[in-house]
Tab-separated table of C-alpha atoms in Angstrom:
chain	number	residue	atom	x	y	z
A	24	UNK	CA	-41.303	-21.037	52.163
A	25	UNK	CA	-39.921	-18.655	50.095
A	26	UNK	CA	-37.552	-19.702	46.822
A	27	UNK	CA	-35.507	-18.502	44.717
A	28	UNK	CA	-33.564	-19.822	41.389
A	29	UNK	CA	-29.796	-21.053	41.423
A	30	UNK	CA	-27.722	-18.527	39.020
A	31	UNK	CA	-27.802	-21.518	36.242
A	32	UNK	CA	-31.621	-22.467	36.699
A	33	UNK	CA	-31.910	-18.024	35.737
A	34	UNK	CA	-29.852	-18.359	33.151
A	35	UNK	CA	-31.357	-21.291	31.445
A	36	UNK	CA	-35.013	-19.476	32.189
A	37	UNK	CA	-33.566	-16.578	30.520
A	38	UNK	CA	-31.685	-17.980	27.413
A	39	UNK	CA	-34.936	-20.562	26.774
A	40	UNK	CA	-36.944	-20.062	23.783
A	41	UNK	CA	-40.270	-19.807	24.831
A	42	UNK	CA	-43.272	-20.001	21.709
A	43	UNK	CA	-45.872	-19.244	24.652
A	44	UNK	CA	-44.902	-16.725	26.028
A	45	UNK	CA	-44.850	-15.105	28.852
A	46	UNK	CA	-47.993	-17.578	30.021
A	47	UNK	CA	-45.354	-20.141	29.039
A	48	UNK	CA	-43.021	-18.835	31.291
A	49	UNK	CA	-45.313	-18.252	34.197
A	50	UNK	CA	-46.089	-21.526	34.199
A	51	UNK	CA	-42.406	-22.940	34.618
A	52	UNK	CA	-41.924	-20.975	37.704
A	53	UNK	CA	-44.902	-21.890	39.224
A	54	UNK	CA	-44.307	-26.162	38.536
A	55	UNK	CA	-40.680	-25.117	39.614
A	56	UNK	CA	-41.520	-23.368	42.766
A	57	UNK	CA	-44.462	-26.331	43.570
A	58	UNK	CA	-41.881	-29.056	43.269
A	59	UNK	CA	-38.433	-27.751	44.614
A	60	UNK	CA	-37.816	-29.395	47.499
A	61	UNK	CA	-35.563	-26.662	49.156
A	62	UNK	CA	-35.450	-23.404	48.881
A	63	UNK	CA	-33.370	-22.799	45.903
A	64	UNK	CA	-34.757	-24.065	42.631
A	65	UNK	CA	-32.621	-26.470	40.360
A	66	UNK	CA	-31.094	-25.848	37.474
A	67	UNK	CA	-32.228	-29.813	36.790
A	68	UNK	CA	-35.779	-28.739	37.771
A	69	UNK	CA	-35.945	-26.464	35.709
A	70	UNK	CA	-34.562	-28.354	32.636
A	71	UNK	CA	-37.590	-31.323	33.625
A	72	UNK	CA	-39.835	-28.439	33.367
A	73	UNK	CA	-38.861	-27.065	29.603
A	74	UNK	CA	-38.123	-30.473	28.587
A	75	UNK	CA	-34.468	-30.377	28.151
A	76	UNK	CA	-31.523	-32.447	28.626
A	77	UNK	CA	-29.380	-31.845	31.081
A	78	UNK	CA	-26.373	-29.899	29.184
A	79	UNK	CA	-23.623	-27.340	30.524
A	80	UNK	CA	-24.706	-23.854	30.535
A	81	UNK	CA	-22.867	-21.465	28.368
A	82	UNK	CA	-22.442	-18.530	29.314
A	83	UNK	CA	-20.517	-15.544	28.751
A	84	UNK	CA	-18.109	-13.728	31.708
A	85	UNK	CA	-19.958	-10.745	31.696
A	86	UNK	CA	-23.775	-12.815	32.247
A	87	UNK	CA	-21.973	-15.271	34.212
A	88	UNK	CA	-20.741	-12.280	36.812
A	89	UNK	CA	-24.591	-10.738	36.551
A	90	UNK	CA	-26.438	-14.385	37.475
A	91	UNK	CA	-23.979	-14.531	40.318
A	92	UNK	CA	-24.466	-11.049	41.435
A	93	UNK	CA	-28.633	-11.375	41.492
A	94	UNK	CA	-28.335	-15.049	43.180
A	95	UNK	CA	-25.868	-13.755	46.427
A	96	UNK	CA	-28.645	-10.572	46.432
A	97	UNK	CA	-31.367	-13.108	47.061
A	98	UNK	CA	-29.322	-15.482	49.742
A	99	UNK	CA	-28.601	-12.264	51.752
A	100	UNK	CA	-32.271	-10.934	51.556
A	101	UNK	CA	-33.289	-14.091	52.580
A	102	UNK	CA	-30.433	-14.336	55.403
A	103	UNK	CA	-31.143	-10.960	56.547
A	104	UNK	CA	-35.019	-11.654	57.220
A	105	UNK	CA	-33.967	-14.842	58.802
Protein backbone atom coordinates (compact mmCIF):
# COMPACT_ATOMS: atom_id res chain seq x y z
CA UNK A 1 0.00 0.00 0.00
CA UNK A 2 1.29 3.09 -0.82
CA UNK A 3 1.43 6.21 1.95
CA UNK A 4 1.87 9.34 2.18
CA UNK A 5 2.23 12.07 5.19
CA UNK A 6 -0.76 14.35 6.41
CA UNK A 7 0.33 18.19 5.69
CA UNK A 8 1.08 18.46 9.70
CA UNK A 9 2.99 15.01 10.04
CA UNK A 10 5.44 17.07 6.80
CA UNK A 11 5.61 19.87 8.58
CA UNK A 12 6.64 18.52 11.88
CA UNK A 13 9.27 16.12 9.75
CA UNK A 14 10.45 19.24 8.29
CA UNK A 15 10.68 21.77 11.24
CA UNK A 16 12.32 18.69 13.58
CA UNK A 17 15.78 19.02 14.65
CA UNK A 18 17.42 16.08 13.69
CA UNK A 19 21.37 15.48 15.37
CA UNK A 20 21.49 12.25 13.00
CA UNK A 21 20.88 13.22 10.20
CA UNK A 22 19.61 12.36 7.32
CA UNK A 23 20.05 8.42 8.60
CA UNK A 24 17.98 9.90 11.43
CA UNK A 25 15.44 10.92 9.25
CA UNK A 26 15.31 7.88 7.08
CA UNK A 27 14.63 6.01 9.79
CA UNK A 28 11.37 7.95 10.96
CA UNK A 29 9.78 7.41 7.67
CA UNK A 30 10.45 4.02 7.46
CA UNK A 31 8.93 3.15 11.46
CA UNK A 32 6.19 5.66 10.21
CA UNK A 33 5.36 4.02 6.99
CA UNK A 34 5.72 0.23 8.89
CA UNK A 35 3.18 1.23 11.49
CA UNK A 36 0.49 3.58 9.86
CA UNK A 37 -2.39 1.82 9.73
CA UNK A 38 -3.97 3.67 6.67
CA UNK A 39 -2.66 5.19 4.08
CA UNK A 40 -1.91 8.58 5.28
CA UNK A 41 0.67 8.83 8.03
CA UNK A 42 -0.18 10.70 11.39
CA UNK A 43 0.89 13.64 12.50
CA UNK A 44 0.63 11.61 16.14
CA UNK A 45 2.77 8.87 14.51
CA UNK A 46 5.05 10.76 13.70
CA UNK A 47 5.41 12.71 17.01
CA UNK A 48 5.71 8.75 18.82
CA UNK A 49 8.44 8.37 16.40
CA UNK A 50 10.72 11.68 17.32
CA UNK A 51 9.63 11.43 20.77
CA UNK A 52 7.50 14.41 21.13
CA UNK A 53 4.47 15.52 22.78
CA UNK A 54 1.67 16.02 21.07
CA UNK A 55 1.60 20.04 20.62
CA UNK A 56 -0.16 22.37 17.90
CA UNK A 57 1.84 22.93 14.90
CA UNK A 58 2.89 26.41 14.15
CA UNK A 59 3.07 27.37 11.20
CA UNK A 60 3.24 30.29 9.09
CA UNK A 61 0.39 31.18 6.11
CA UNK A 62 2.73 31.00 3.50
CA UNK A 63 4.17 27.05 4.74
CA UNK A 64 0.79 26.35 5.85
CA UNK A 65 -0.61 27.03 2.00
CA UNK A 66 2.70 24.93 0.63
CA UNK A 67 2.00 21.62 3.10
CA UNK A 68 -1.54 21.84 1.84
CA UNK A 69 -0.65 22.25 -1.72
CA UNK A 70 1.98 19.00 -1.71
CA UNK A 71 -0.67 16.85 0.50
CA UNK A 72 -3.94 17.43 -2.20
CA UNK A 73 -0.91 16.63 -5.04
CA UNK A 74 -0.43 13.27 -3.39
CA UNK A 75 -4.40 12.39 -2.72
CA UNK A 76 -5.00 13.10 -6.46
CA UNK A 77 -1.93 11.01 -7.68
CA UNK A 78 -3.07 8.46 -5.63
CA UNK A 79 -6.90 8.95 -6.78
CA UNK A 80 -5.92 9.13 -10.28
CA UNK A 81 -4.02 5.62 -10.27
CA UNK A 82 -6.91 4.28 -8.37
Amino acid sequence: MRKIYAPEAVELLATADWPGNIRQLQNVVRQNVALSQTPIVPVELVQQSLGAAPVACLRSTKRATSSRAVYLSQILQITAAT
